[in-house]
PDB file of C-alpha atoms in Angstrom:
ATOM      1  CA  MET A   1       0.158   0.090   0.167  1.00  0.00           C
ATOM      2  CA  LYS A   2       1.367   3.425  -0.838  1.00  0.00           C
ATOM      3  CA  ALA A   3       0.318   5.890   1.495  1.00  0.00           C
ATOM      4  CA  LEU A   4       0.312   9.862   1.249  1.00  0.00           C
ATOM      5  CA  VAL A   5       0.232  12.130   4.636  1.00  0.00           C
ATOM      6  CA  THR A   6      -0.323  15.870   3.994  1.00  0.00           C
ATOM      7  CA  ARG A   7       0.625  18.677   5.898  1.00  0.00           C
ATOM      8  CA  LEU A   8       0.648  21.981   4.168  1.00  0.00           C
ATOM      9  CA  ASP A   9       1.945  24.392   6.897  1.00  0.00           C
ATOM     10  CA  SER A  10       5.068  25.347   8.525  1.00  0.00           C
ATOM     11  CA  PHE A  11       8.002  23.668  10.080  1.00  0.00           C
ATOM     12  CA  GLY A  12       6.385  23.048  13.680  1.00  0.00           C
ATOM     13  CA  ASP A  13       3.110  21.959  12.023  1.00  0.00           C
ATOM     14  CA  VAL A  14       4.935  19.229  10.256  1.00  0.00           C
ATOM     15  CA  LEU A  15       6.934  17.942  13.249  1.00  0.00           C
ATOM     16  CA  LEU A  16       3.558  17.845  15.028  1.00  0.00           C
ATOM     17  CA  ALA A  17       2.330  15.466  12.301  1.00  0.00           C
ATOM     18  CA  GLY A  18       5.137  13.167  13.014  1.00  0.00           C
ATOM     19  CA  PRO A  19       3.556  10.664  15.533  1.00  0.00           C
ATOM     20  CA  ALA A  20       0.630  10.339  12.876  1.00  0.00           C
ATOM     21  CA  VAL A  21       3.105   9.586   9.989  1.00  0.00           C
ATOM     22  CA  ARG A  22       4.783   6.920  12.107  1.00  0.00           C
ATOM     23  CA  ALA A  23       1.389   5.200  12.581  1.00  0.00           C
ATOM     24  CA  VAL A  24       0.879   5.328   8.672  1.00  0.00           C
ATOM     25  CA  ALA A  25       4.464   4.018   7.997  1.00  0.00           C
ATOM     26  CA  ALA A  26       3.623   1.049  10.686  1.00  0.00           C
ATOM     27  CA  ARG A  27       1.137  -0.392   7.981  1.00  0.00           C
ATOM     28  CA  ALA A  28       2.193   1.029   4.728  1.00  0.00           C
ATOM     29  CA  ASP A  29       4.679  -0.200   2.323  1.00  0.00           C
ATOM     30  CA  HIS A  30       5.661   3.490   1.101  1.00  0.00           C
ATOM     31  CA  VAL A  31       4.840   6.874   2.871  1.00  0.00           C
ATOM     32  CA  THR A  32       5.186  10.272   0.905  1.00  0.00           C
ATOM     33  CA  LEU A  33       4.790  13.246   2.882  1.00  0.00           C
ATOM     34  CA  LEU A  34       3.377  16.147   0.940  1.00  0.00           C
ATOM     35  CA  CYS A  35       4.260  19.437   2.511  1.00  0.00           C
ATOM     36  CA  GLY A  36       4.814  23.191   1.831  1.00  0.00           C
ATOM     37  CA  SER A  37       8.302  24.572   1.335  1.00  0.00           C
ATOM     38  CA  ARG A  38       8.548  25.934   5.098  1.00  0.00           C
ATOM     39  CA  GLY A  39       7.745  22.434   6.277  1.00  0.00           C
ATOM     40  CA  ALA A  40      10.144  20.562   3.946  1.00  0.00           C
ATOM     41  CA  PRO A  41      13.065  20.856   6.334  1.00  0.00           C
ATOM     42  CA  ALA A  42      11.077  19.298   9.179  1.00  0.00           C
ATOM     43  CA  ALA A  43       9.790  16.563   6.909  1.00  0.00           C
ATOM     44  CA  ARG A  44      12.986  15.480   5.966  1.00  0.00           C
ATOM     45  CA  LEU A  45      13.847  14.841   9.690  1.00  0.00           C
ATOM     46  CA  LEU A  46      10.705  12.691  10.274  1.00  0.00           C
ATOM     47  CA  PRO A  47      11.228   8.777  10.860  1.00  0.00           C
ATOM     48  CA  GLY A  48       8.688   6.649   8.602  1.00  0.00           C
ATOM     49  CA  VAL A  49       8.986   9.195   5.615  1.00  0.00           C
ATOM     50  CA  ASP A  50      10.191   7.815   2.579  1.00  0.00           C
ATOM     51  CA  GLU A  51       9.510  10.491   0.056  1.00  0.00           C
ATOM     52  CA  VAL A  52       9.021  14.232   0.666  1.00  0.00           C
ATOM     53  CA  LEU A  53       6.682  15.920  -2.290  1.00  0.00           C
ATOM     54  CA  VAL A  54       7.230  19.757  -1.853  1.00  0.00           C
ATOM     55  CA  TRP A  55       4.307  21.990  -2.928  1.00  0.00           C
ATOM     56  CA  ASP A  56       3.052  25.386  -1.886  1.00  0.00           C
ATOM     57  CA  ALA A  57      -0.720  25.575  -1.640  1.00  0.00           C
ATOM     58  CA  PRO A  58      -2.767  28.492  -2.822  1.00  0.00           C
ATOM     59  CA  TRP A  59      -4.795  28.089   0.225  1.00  0.00           C
ATOM     60  CA  GLY A  60      -2.088  27.995   2.954  1.00  0.00           C
ATOM     61  CA  GLY A  61       0.968  29.732   4.451  1.00  0.00           C
ATOM     62  CA  PHE A  62       1.486  33.600   4.952  1.00  0.00           C
ATOM     63  CA  GLN A  63       2.105  34.481   1.281  1.00  0.00           C
ATOM     64  CA  PRO A  64       0.106  32.021  -0.809  1.00  0.00           C
ATOM     65  CA  PRO A  65       1.027  31.707  -4.404  1.00  0.00           C
ATOM     66  CA  ASP A  66      -1.549  32.402  -7.097  1.00  0.00           C
ATOM     67  CA  VAL A  67      -3.797  29.634  -8.578  1.00  0.00           C
ATOM     68  CA  ARG A  68      -2.328  28.089 -11.535  1.00  0.00           C
ATOM     69  CA  ARG A  69      -3.636  25.337 -13.449  1.00  0.00           C
ATOM     70  CA  GLU A  70      -0.187  24.342 -14.351  1.00  0.00           C
ATOM     71  CA  ASP A  71       0.963  24.048 -11.356  1.00  0.00           C
ATOM     72  CA  ILE A  72      -1.843  21.891 -10.027  1.00  0.00           C
ATOM     73  CA  ASP A  73      -1.566  19.587 -13.033  1.00  0.00           C
ATOM     74  CA  ARG A  74       2.253  19.039 -12.207  1.00  0.00           C
ATOM     75  CA  LEU A  75       1.297  18.223  -8.542  1.00  0.00           C
ATOM     76  CA  VAL A  76      -1.578  15.708  -9.691  1.00  0.00           C
ATOM     77  CA  ASP A  77       1.038  13.837 -12.166  1.00  0.00           C
ATOM     78  CA  ARG A  78       3.482  13.434  -9.424  1.00  0.00           C
ATOM     79  CA  ILE A  79       1.037  11.967  -6.787  1.00  0.00           C
ATOM     80  CA  ASP A  80       1.248   8.249  -6.637  1.00  0.00           C
ATOM     81  CA  ALA A  81      -1.017   6.876  -3.582  1.00  0.00           C
ATOM     82  CA  ASP A  82      -3.720   4.300  -2.653  1.00  0.00           C
ATOM     83  CA  THR A  83      -4.709   6.139   0.651  1.00  0.00           C
ATOM     84  CA  ALA A  84      -4.134   9.577   2.093  1.00  0.00           C
ATOM     85  CA  LEU A  85      -4.519  11.391   5.426  1.00  0.00           C
ATOM     86  CA  ILE A  86      -4.989  15.170   5.292  1.00  0.00           C
ATOM     87  CA  LEU A  87      -3.751  16.692   8.388  1.00  0.00           C
ATOM     88  CA  THR A  88      -4.911  20.447   9.030  1.00  0.00           C
ATOM     89  CA  SER A  89      -5.116  22.670  11.863  1.00  0.00           C
ATOM     90  CA  PHE A  90      -8.614  23.034  13.660  1.00  0.00           C
ATOM     91  CA  HIS A  91      -9.455  26.031  11.765  1.00  0.00           C
ATOM     92  CA  GLN A  92      -8.520  24.759   8.259  1.00  0.00           C
ATOM     93  CA  SER A  93     -10.467  22.939   5.640  1.00  0.00           C
ATOM     94  CA  PRO A  94      -9.047  19.863   3.871  1.00  0.00           C
ATOM     95  CA  LEU A  95     -11.319  19.993   0.842  1.00  0.00           C
ATOM     96  CA  PRO A  96      -9.200  21.780  -1.293  1.00  0.00           C
ATOM     97  CA  THR A  97      -6.489  19.435  -0.824  1.00  0.00           C
ATOM     98  CA  ALA A  98      -9.050  16.494  -0.949  1.00  0.00           C
ATOM     99  CA  LEU A  99     -10.071  17.688  -4.626  1.00  0.00           C
ATOM    100  CA  VAL A 100      -6.469  17.719  -5.852  1.00  0.00           C
ATOM    101  CA  LEU A 101      -5.849  14.273  -4.345  1.00  0.00           C
ATOM    102  CA  ARG A 102      -9.158  12.842  -6.093  1.00  0.00           C
ATOM    103  CA  LEU A 103      -7.821  14.398  -9.309  1.00  0.00           C
ATOM    104  CA  ALA A 104      -4.596  12.364  -8.756  1.00  0.00           C
ATOM    105  CA  GLY A 105      -6.342   9.099  -8.471  1.00  0.00           C
ATOM    106  CA  VAL A 106      -6.198   8.724  -4.809  1.00  0.00           C
ATOM    107  CA  ARG A 107      -8.883   6.000  -3.725  1.00  0.00           C
ATOM    108  CA  HIS A 108      -9.281   6.359  -0.118  1.00  0.00           C
ATOM    109  CA  ILE A 109      -8.843  10.005   1.463  1.00  0.00           C
ATOM    110  CA  ALA A 110      -9.474  10.917   5.354  1.00  0.00           C
ATOM    111  CA  ALA A 111      -9.525  14.028   6.973  1.00  0.00           C
ATOM    112  CA  ASP A 112     -11.056  16.101   9.716  1.00  0.00           C
ATOM    113  CA  SER A 113     -13.897  18.164   8.427  1.00  0.00           C
ATOM    114  CA  VAL A 114     -16.718  20.423   9.642  1.00  0.00           C
ATOM    115  CA  ASP A 115     -17.739  21.095   6.003  1.00  0.00           C
ATOM    116  CA  TYR A 116     -20.062  18.712   4.022  1.00  0.00           C
ATOM    117  CA  PRO A 117     -17.301  17.071   1.790  1.00  0.00           C
ATOM    118  CA  GLY A 118     -19.497  15.554  -1.050  1.00  0.00           C
ATOM    119  CA  SER A 119     -17.324  12.968  -2.867  1.00  0.00           C
ATOM    120  CA  LEU A 120     -14.131  14.224  -1.721  1.00  0.00           C
ATOM    121  CA  LEU A 121     -13.543  12.437   1.454  1.00  0.00           C
ATOM    122  CA  ASP A 122     -14.132   8.635   2.151  1.00  0.00           C
ATOM    123  CA  LEU A 123     -13.770   9.138   5.880  1.00  0.00           C
ATOM    124  CA  ARG A 124     -14.991  12.368   7.361  1.00  0.00           C
ATOM    125  CA  HIS A 125     -13.688  12.694  10.831  1.00  0.00           C
ATOM    126  CA  ARG A 126     -14.462  14.813  13.662  1.00  0.00           C
ATOM    127  CA  ARG A 127     -11.734  15.882  15.820  1.00  0.00           C
ATOM    128  CA  ALA A 128     -12.333  16.025  19.676  1.00  0.00           C
ATOM    129  CA  PRO A 129     -12.813  19.430  21.250  1.00  0.00           C
ATOM    130  CA  HIS A 130      -9.776  20.949  22.490  1.00  0.00           C
ATOM    131  CA  ALA A 131      -7.363  18.183  21.264  1.00  0.00           C
ATOM    132  CA  HIS A 132      -3.745  18.958  20.926  1.00  0.00           C
ATOM    133  CA  GLU A 133      -2.658  19.186  17.123  1.00  0.00           C
ATOM    134  CA  ALA A 134      -0.551  15.999  17.469  1.00  0.00           C
ATOM    135  CA  GLU A 135      -3.365  14.191  19.354  1.00  0.00           C
ATOM    136  CA  ALA A 136      -5.821  15.307  16.879  1.00  0.00           C
ATOM    137  CA  ALA A 137      -3.744  14.021  14.118  1.00  0.00           C
ATOM    138  CA  LEU A 138      -3.081  10.502  15.746  1.00  0.00           C
ATOM    139  CA  ASP A 139      -6.925  10.131  16.304  1.00  0.00           C
ATOM    140  CA  LEU A 140      -7.592  10.767  12.738  1.00  0.00           C
ATOM    141  CA  ALA A 141      -4.763   8.320  11.649  1.00  0.00           C
ATOM    142  CA  GLU A 142      -6.533   5.649  14.093  1.00  0.00           C
ATOM    143  CA  ALA A 143      -9.894   6.335  12.543  1.00  0.00           C
ATOM    144  CA  ALA A 144      -8.475   5.759   9.041  1.00  0.00           C
ATOM    145  CA  GLY A 145      -6.910   2.345  10.149  1.00  0.00           C
ATOM    146  CA  PHE A 146      -3.667   3.236  11.321  1.00  0.00           C
ATOM    147  CA  PRO A 147      -3.324   2.655  15.231  1.00  0.00           C
ATOM    148  CA  ARG A 148      -0.643   4.328  17.035  1.00  0.00           C
ATOM    149  CA  PRO A 149       2.378   2.128  17.179  1.00  0.00           C
ATOM    150  CA  ASP A 150       4.598   3.602  19.980  1.00  0.00           C
ATOM    151  CA  ASP A 151       4.097   6.175  22.836  1.00  0.00           C
ATOM    152  CA  GLY A 152       3.076   8.833  20.324  1.00  0.00           C
ATOM    153  CA  ARG A 153       5.498  11.341  21.200  1.00  0.00           C
ATOM    154  CA  LEU A 154       7.228  13.672  18.736  1.00  0.00           C
ATOM    155  CA  ARG A 155      10.423  12.289  17.416  1.00  0.00           C
ATOM    156  CA  VAL A 156      13.103  12.985  14.483  1.00  0.00           C
ATOM    157  CA  ARG A 157      15.739  11.088  13.164  1.00  0.00           C
ATOM    158  CA  THR A 158      18.934  10.732  15.495  1.00  0.00           C
ATOM    159  CA  PRO A 159      20.292  14.290  15.621  1.00  0.00           C
ATOM    160  CA  PRO A 160      23.882  14.852  14.753  1.00  0.00           C
ATOM    161  CA  ARG A 161      26.605  15.807  17.232  1.00  0.00           C
ATOM    162  CA  ALA A 162      26.805  19.496  17.612  1.00  0.00           C
ATOM    163  CA  ASP A 163      29.858  20.055  19.974  1.00  0.00           C
ATOM    164  CA  HIS A 164      31.509  22.077  17.235  1.00  0.00           C
ATOM    165  CA  LEU A 165      28.663  24.503  17.881  1.00  0.00           C
ATOM    166  CA  THR A 166      27.969  24.342  21.735  1.00  0.00           C
ATOM    167  CA  GLY A 167      31.369  23.611  23.009  1.00  0.00           C
ATOM    168  CA  PRO A 168      31.988  21.555  26.129  1.00  0.00           C
ATOM    169  CA  GLY A 169      29.702  21.624  29.414  1.00  0.00           C
ATOM    170  CA  PRO A 170      25.797  21.977  30.195  1.00  0.00           C
ATOM    171  CA  TYR A 171      23.965  24.969  28.410  1.00  0.00           C
ATOM    172  CA  VAL A 172      20.485  26.297  27.981  1.00  0.00           C
ATOM    173  CA  VAL A 173      19.236  27.713  24.697  1.00  0.00           C
ATOM    174  CA  LEU A 174      17.193  30.714  24.098  1.00  0.00           C
ATOM    175  CA  HIS A 175      15.605  31.211  20.687  1.00  0.00           C
ATOM    176  CA  PRO A 176      14.278  34.714  20.871  1.00  0.00           C
ATOM    177  CA  GLY A 177      12.608  34.918  17.246  1.00  0.00           C
ATOM    178  CA  ALA A 178       9.194  33.439  16.262  1.00  0.00           C
ATOM    179  CA  SER A 179       7.302  32.645  13.012  1.00  0.00           C
ATOM    180  CA  VAL A 180       5.185  36.021  13.467  1.00  0.00           C
ATOM    181  CA  PRO A 181       5.810  39.161  15.457  1.00  0.00           C
ATOM    182  CA  ALA A 182       2.419  38.432  17.823  1.00  0.00           C
ATOM    183  CA  ARG A 183       4.420  35.404  19.116  1.00  0.00           C
ATOM    184  CA  ALA A 184       7.634  36.798  19.862  1.00  0.00           C
ATOM    185  CA  TRP A 185       9.057  38.138  23.366  1.00  0.00           C
ATOM    186  CA  SER A 186      10.794  41.568  22.872  1.00  0.00           C
ATOM    187  CA  PRO A 187      14.334  41.564  22.168  1.00  0.00           C
ATOM    188  CA  GLU A 188      15.105  43.505  25.289  1.00  0.00           C
ATOM    189  CA  ARG A 189      13.401  40.955  27.459  1.00  0.00           C
ATOM    190  CA  GLY A 190      15.295  38.315  25.745  1.00  0.00           C
ATOM    191  CA  ALA A 191      18.687  40.020  26.331  1.00  0.00           C
ATOM    192  CA  GLU A 192      17.800  40.573  30.044  1.00  0.00           C
ATOM    193  CA  ALA A 193      17.129  36.700  30.369  1.00  0.00           C
ATOM    194  CA  VAL A 194      20.541  36.019  28.915  1.00  0.00           C
ATOM    195  CA  ARG A 195      22.274  38.229  31.568  1.00  0.00           C
ATOM    196  CA  GLU A 196      20.008  36.647  34.296  1.00  0.00           C
ATOM    197  CA  LEU A 197      20.733  33.208  33.340  1.00  0.00           C
ATOM    198  CA  ALA A 198      24.541  33.900  32.940  1.00  0.00           C
ATOM    199  CA  ALA A 199      24.441  35.386  36.428  1.00  0.00           C
ATOM    200  CA  ALA A 200      22.751  32.389  37.739  1.00  0.00           C
ATOM    201  CA  GLY A 201      25.833  30.472  36.414  1.00  0.00           C
ATOM    202  CA  HIS A 202      24.367  28.979  32.910  1.00  0.00           C
ATOM    203  CA  ARG A 203      25.913  29.134  29.760  1.00  0.00           C
ATOM    204  CA  VAL A 204      23.458  30.471  27.376  1.00  0.00           C
ATOM    205  CA  LEU A 205      23.337  29.743  23.670  1.00  0.00           C
ATOM    206  CA  VAL A 206      21.112  31.845  21.300  1.00  0.00           C
ATOM    207  CA  THR A 207      19.757  30.534  18.209  1.00  0.00           C
ATOM    208  CA  GLY A 208      17.963  32.038  15.144  1.00  0.00           C
ATOM    209  CA  GLY A 209      17.877  31.640  11.640  1.00  0.00           C
ATOM    210  CA  PRO A 210      19.918  33.494   8.582  1.00  0.00           C
ATOM    211  CA  ASP A 211      17.321  36.309   8.576  1.00  0.00           C
ATOM    212  CA  GLU A 212      17.387  36.776  12.557  1.00  0.00           C
ATOM    213  CA  ARG A 213      21.467  37.392  13.047  1.00  0.00           C
ATOM    214  CA  ASP A 214      20.771  40.975  14.198  1.00  0.00           C
ATOM    215  CA  LEU A 215      18.342  39.752  16.648  1.00  0.00           C
ATOM    216  CA  THR A 216      20.439  36.893  17.976  1.00  0.00           C
ATOM    217  CA  ALA A 217      23.494  39.069  18.203  1.00  0.00           C
ATOM    218  CA  TYR A 218      21.648  41.777  20.329  1.00  0.00           C
ATOM    219  CA  VAL A 219      20.146  39.154  22.652  1.00  0.00           C
ATOM    220  CA  ALA A 220      23.428  37.206  23.277  1.00  0.00           C
ATOM    221  CA  GLY A 221      25.291  40.267  23.788  1.00  0.00           C
ATOM    222  CA  ARG A 222      28.589  39.815  26.068  1.00  0.00           C
ATOM    223  CA  TYR A 223      26.999  37.157  28.001  1.00  0.00           C
ATOM    224  CA  GLY A 224      25.726  34.497  25.503  1.00  0.00           C
ATOM    225  CA  THR A 225      26.829  32.852  22.756  1.00  0.00           C
ATOM    226  CA  ASP A 226      25.417  33.814  19.506  1.00  0.00           C
ATOM    227  CA  LEU A 227      24.565  30.790  17.127  1.00  0.00           C
ATOM    228  CA  GLY A 228      22.259  32.802  14.767  1.00  0.00           C
ATOM    229  CA  GLY A 229      22.299  31.606  11.144  1.00  0.00           C
ATOM    230  CA  ARG A 230      24.579  28.932  11.978  1.00  0.00           C
ATOM    231  CA  THR A 231      22.115  26.104  12.407  1.00  0.00           C
ATOM    232  CA  GLU A 232      20.097  24.433   9.708  1.00  0.00           C
ATOM    233  CA  ALA A 233      17.479  21.944  10.917  1.00  0.00           C
ATOM    234  CA  PRO A 234      19.438  18.946  11.749  1.00  0.00           C
ATOM    235  CA  GLU A 235      22.292  21.076  13.305  1.00  0.00           C
ATOM    236  CA  LEU A 236      19.524  22.831  15.404  1.00  0.00           C
ATOM    237  CA  SER A 237      18.099  19.525  16.419  1.00  0.00           C
ATOM    238  CA  GLY A 238      21.560  18.475  17.486  1.00  0.00           C
ATOM    239  CA  VAL A 239      21.870  21.661  19.568  1.00  0.00           C
ATOM    240  CA  LEU A 240      18.437  21.355  21.166  1.00  0.00           C
ATOM    241  CA  ALA A 241      19.190  17.802  21.930  1.00  0.00           C
ATOM    242  CA  GLY A 242      22.595  18.600  24.386  1.00  0.00           C
ATOM    243  CA  ALA A 243      20.596  21.678  25.998  1.00  0.00           C
ATOM    244  CA  GLY A 244      19.241  21.281  29.437  1.00  0.00           C
ATOM    245  CA  VAL A 245      16.257  23.393  28.820  1.00  0.00           C
ATOM    246  CA  VAL A 246      15.102  25.634  25.890  1.00  0.00           C
ATOM    247  CA  VAL A 247      13.363  28.868  26.237  1.00  0.00           C
ATOM    248  CA  THR A 248      11.358  29.779  23.104  1.00  0.00           C
ATOM    249  CA  GLY A 249       8.173  31.032  21.969  1.00  0.00           C
ATOM    250  CA  ASN A 250       5.280  29.330  20.464  1.00  0.00           C
ATOM    251  CA  THR A 251       7.453  28.607  17.252  1.00  0.00           C
ATOM    252  CA  ALA A 252       9.147  25.868  15.447  1.00  0.00           C
ATOM    253  CA  PRO A 253      12.107  25.283  17.966  1.00  0.00           C
ATOM    254  CA  ALA A 254       9.572  24.468  20.751  1.00  0.00           C
ATOM    255  CA  HIS A 255       8.278  21.416  18.744  1.00  0.00           C
ATOM    256  CA  LEU A 256      11.972  20.413  17.520  1.00  0.00           C
ATOM    257  CA  ALA A 257      13.062  20.590  21.311  1.00  0.00           C
ATOM    258  CA  ALA A 258      10.005  18.269  22.255  1.00  0.00           C
ATOM    259  CA  ALA A 259      10.950  15.984  19.429  1.00  0.00           C
ATOM    260  CA  VAL A 260      14.472  15.550  20.783  1.00  0.00           C
ATOM    261  CA  GLY A 261      13.236  15.262  24.494  1.00  0.00           C
ATOM    262  CA  THR A 262      14.448  18.524  25.758  1.00  0.00           C
ATOM    263  CA  PRO A 263      12.060  20.386  28.335  1.00  0.00           C
ATOM    264  CA  VAL A 264      10.812  23.591  27.227  1.00  0.00           C
ATOM    265  CA  VAL A 265      10.132  27.105  28.884  1.00  0.00           C
ATOM    266  CA  SER A 266       7.530  28.234  26.550  1.00  0.00           C
ATOM    267  CA  LEU A 267       6.585  31.905  26.033  1.00  0.00           C
ATOM    268  CA  PHE A 268       3.346  31.468  24.578  1.00  0.00           C
ATOM    269  CA  ALA A 269       0.981  34.340  23.409  1.00  0.00           C
ATOM    270  CA  PRO A 270      -2.384  33.265  23.465  1.00  0.00           C
ATOM    271  CA  VAL A 271      -3.301  34.240  19.958  1.00  0.00           C
ATOM    272  CA  VAL A 272      -3.615  30.485  19.412  1.00  0.00           C
ATOM    273  CA  PRO A 273      -4.913  28.145  22.030  1.00  0.00           C
ATOM    274  CA  ALA A 274      -1.900  26.670  24.226  1.00  0.00           C
ATOM    275  CA  GLU A 275      -4.048  23.499  24.777  1.00  0.00           C
ATOM    276  CA  ARG A 276      -3.599  22.905  20.995  1.00  0.00           C
ATOM    277  CA  TRP A 277      -0.001  24.136  20.392  1.00  0.00           C
ATOM    278  CA  ARG A 278       1.880  23.778  23.708  1.00  0.00           C
ATOM    279  CA  PRO A 279       5.215  21.612  23.702  1.00  0.00           C
ATOM    280  CA  TYR A 280       3.947  18.006  23.360  1.00  0.00           C
ATOM    281  CA  GLY A 281       5.467  15.071  25.298  1.00  0.00           C
ATOM    282  CA  VAL A 282       8.051  16.812  27.547  1.00  0.00           C
ATOM    283  CA  PRO A 283       8.228  18.645  30.745  1.00  0.00           C
ATOM    284  CA  TYR A 284       7.394  22.368  30.094  1.00  0.00           C
ATOM    285  CA  VAL A 285       6.555  25.635  31.827  1.00  0.00           C
ATOM    286  CA  LEU A 286       4.125  27.846  30.272  1.00  0.00           C
ATOM    287  CA  LEU A 287       4.604  31.536  30.554  1.00  0.00           C
ATOM    288  CA  GLY A 288       2.401  34.275  29.387  1.00  0.00           C
ATOM    289  CA  ASP A 289      -0.913  35.835  30.210  1.00  0.00           C
ATOM    290  CA  GLN A 290      -3.409  33.272  28.459  1.00  0.00           C
ATOM    291  CA  ASN A 291      -6.406  35.487  29.267  1.00  0.00           C
ATOM    292  CA  ALA A 292      -5.026  38.638  27.254  1.00  0.00           C
ATOM    293  CA  PRO A 293      -7.370  40.529  24.916  1.00  0.00           C
ATOM    294  CA  CYS A 294      -5.390  38.867  22.042  1.00  0.00           C
ATOM    295  CA  ALA A 295      -6.571  35.271  22.926  1.00  0.00           C
ATOM    296  CA  ASP A 296      -7.778  33.305  20.155  1.00  0.00           C
ATOM    297  CA  THR A 297      -7.325  36.088  17.716  1.00  0.00           C
ATOM    298  CA  ARG A 298      -4.959  34.423  15.492  1.00  0.00           C
ATOM    299  CA  ALA A 299      -3.351  37.674  14.919  1.00  0.00           C
ATOM    300  CA  ARG A 300       0.464  37.752  13.437  1.00  0.00           C
ATOM    301  CA  ASP A 301       0.999  41.323  14.787  1.00  0.00           C
ATOM    302  CA  CYS A 302      -0.115  42.141  18.141  1.00  0.00           C
ATOM    303  CA  PRO A 303      -3.397  44.105  18.443  1.00  0.00           C
ATOM    304  CA  VAL A 304      -2.678  45.314  22.019  1.00  0.00           C
ATOM    305  CA  PRO A 305      -0.311  48.185  22.561  1.00  0.00           C
ATOM    306  CA  GLY A 306       2.836  47.087  24.345  1.00  0.00           C
ATOM    307  CA  HIS A 307       2.379  43.243  23.669  1.00  0.00           C
ATOM    308  CA  PRO A 308       1.291  42.722  27.366  1.00  0.00           C
ATOM    309  CA  CYS A 309       0.747  38.815  27.218  1.00  0.00           C
ATOM    310  CA  LEU A 310       4.303  38.333  26.839  1.00  0.00           C
ATOM    311  CA  ASN A 311       6.062  41.466  27.808  1.00  0.00           C
ATOM    312  CA  THR A 312       4.791  41.200  31.158  1.00  0.00           C
ATOM    313  CA  VAL A 313       6.962  38.145  31.588  1.00  0.00           C
ATOM    314  CA  THR A 314      10.230  38.936  33.356  1.00  0.00           C
ATOM    315  CA  ALA A 315      13.622  37.674  32.846  1.00  0.00           C
ATOM    316  CA  ALA A 316      13.531  36.467  36.490  1.00  0.00           C
ATOM    317  CA  ASP A 317      10.301  34.520  35.532  1.00  0.00           C
ATOM    318  CA  VAL A 318      12.184  32.985  32.816  1.00  0.00           C
ATOM    319  CA  ALA A 319      15.186  32.065  35.242  1.00  0.00           C
ATOM    320  CA  ALA A 320      12.670  30.764  37.725  1.00  0.00           C
ATOM    321  CA  ALA A 321      11.050  28.330  35.133  1.00  0.00           C
ATOM    322  CA  VAL A 322      14.648  27.276  33.873  1.00  0.00           C
ATOM    323  CA  GLU A 323      15.617  26.301  37.310  1.00  0.00           C
ATOM    324  CA  LYS A 324      12.414  24.423  37.884  1.00  0.00           C
ATOM    325  CA  LEU A 325      12.786  22.227  34.854  1.00  0.00           C
ATOM    326  CA  LEU A 326      16.328  21.436  35.514  1.00  0.00           C
ATOM    327  CA  GLY A 327      15.445  20.498  39.115  1.00  0.00           C
ATOM    328  CA  GLU A 328      12.904  18.087  37.951  1.00  0.00           C
ATOM    329  CA  ALA A 329      15.122  16.605  35.303  1.00  0.00           C
TER     330      ALA A 329
END
């Protein structure tokens, strides 16, 4: 049986699909993961994936491409599967993707859907209220005939050693960036946290993407080690795997830390529900005002002056959370 799993969102979303992918892989002969370009680096880290098919859908992402018939035709020609699982967030419709898969000749398609699917779905599943994204994906997989084969935690392929980046000895990672501004702690607060953690005797590594080098340099300052722009996805997994604790917002490294088993201090802006997107399967401390006026707005830019949901979190709060998780470990 050839199976296709789709998750067309970002890096972190694809990581959260990992347990469901493993469930499919336990019963399928070949698993293709269809994802967008932002999720592809995560897809290549997931156990159970035999092939990664990259396509940016016009109905997803922050800057979706225009609809072009020739793009969809090319995708249809590349899809070769008997059965498919369409994974979406709680607020997304699977039906545009289902239409493309039907055109590609996929015989059995399963998805969570609140909308009437007509002939587009063979299994129209209803997700449990308030389910975490990883749990919702596992529930759908089980309903489609792919029961969970293991403990259902997030996982990635064995991370590479990162000693050349981290240096010797214990350390804490602080990742100050986020996929959208509404989910990011202020740079000033991040720099204060680095100083506070260093004063408490911790070695602090500051991570970020190639476009975040100015941010990571500022946050690291004289008291942290700046790794901004120096870690692709596999290297970042190695850095996070060696950390005692990772401090980050609701963004991809929170889920990558969980996938390598590292506890997380989660600076969680409530623009999306923490119950669905919190760090999954590892010890964590959730910081941030979950009842702030921005709650459940899915805002990309903070709609409240001063970004109070996160900027009321202090460096001392973060340091205390780090000590708590290290103590529990």
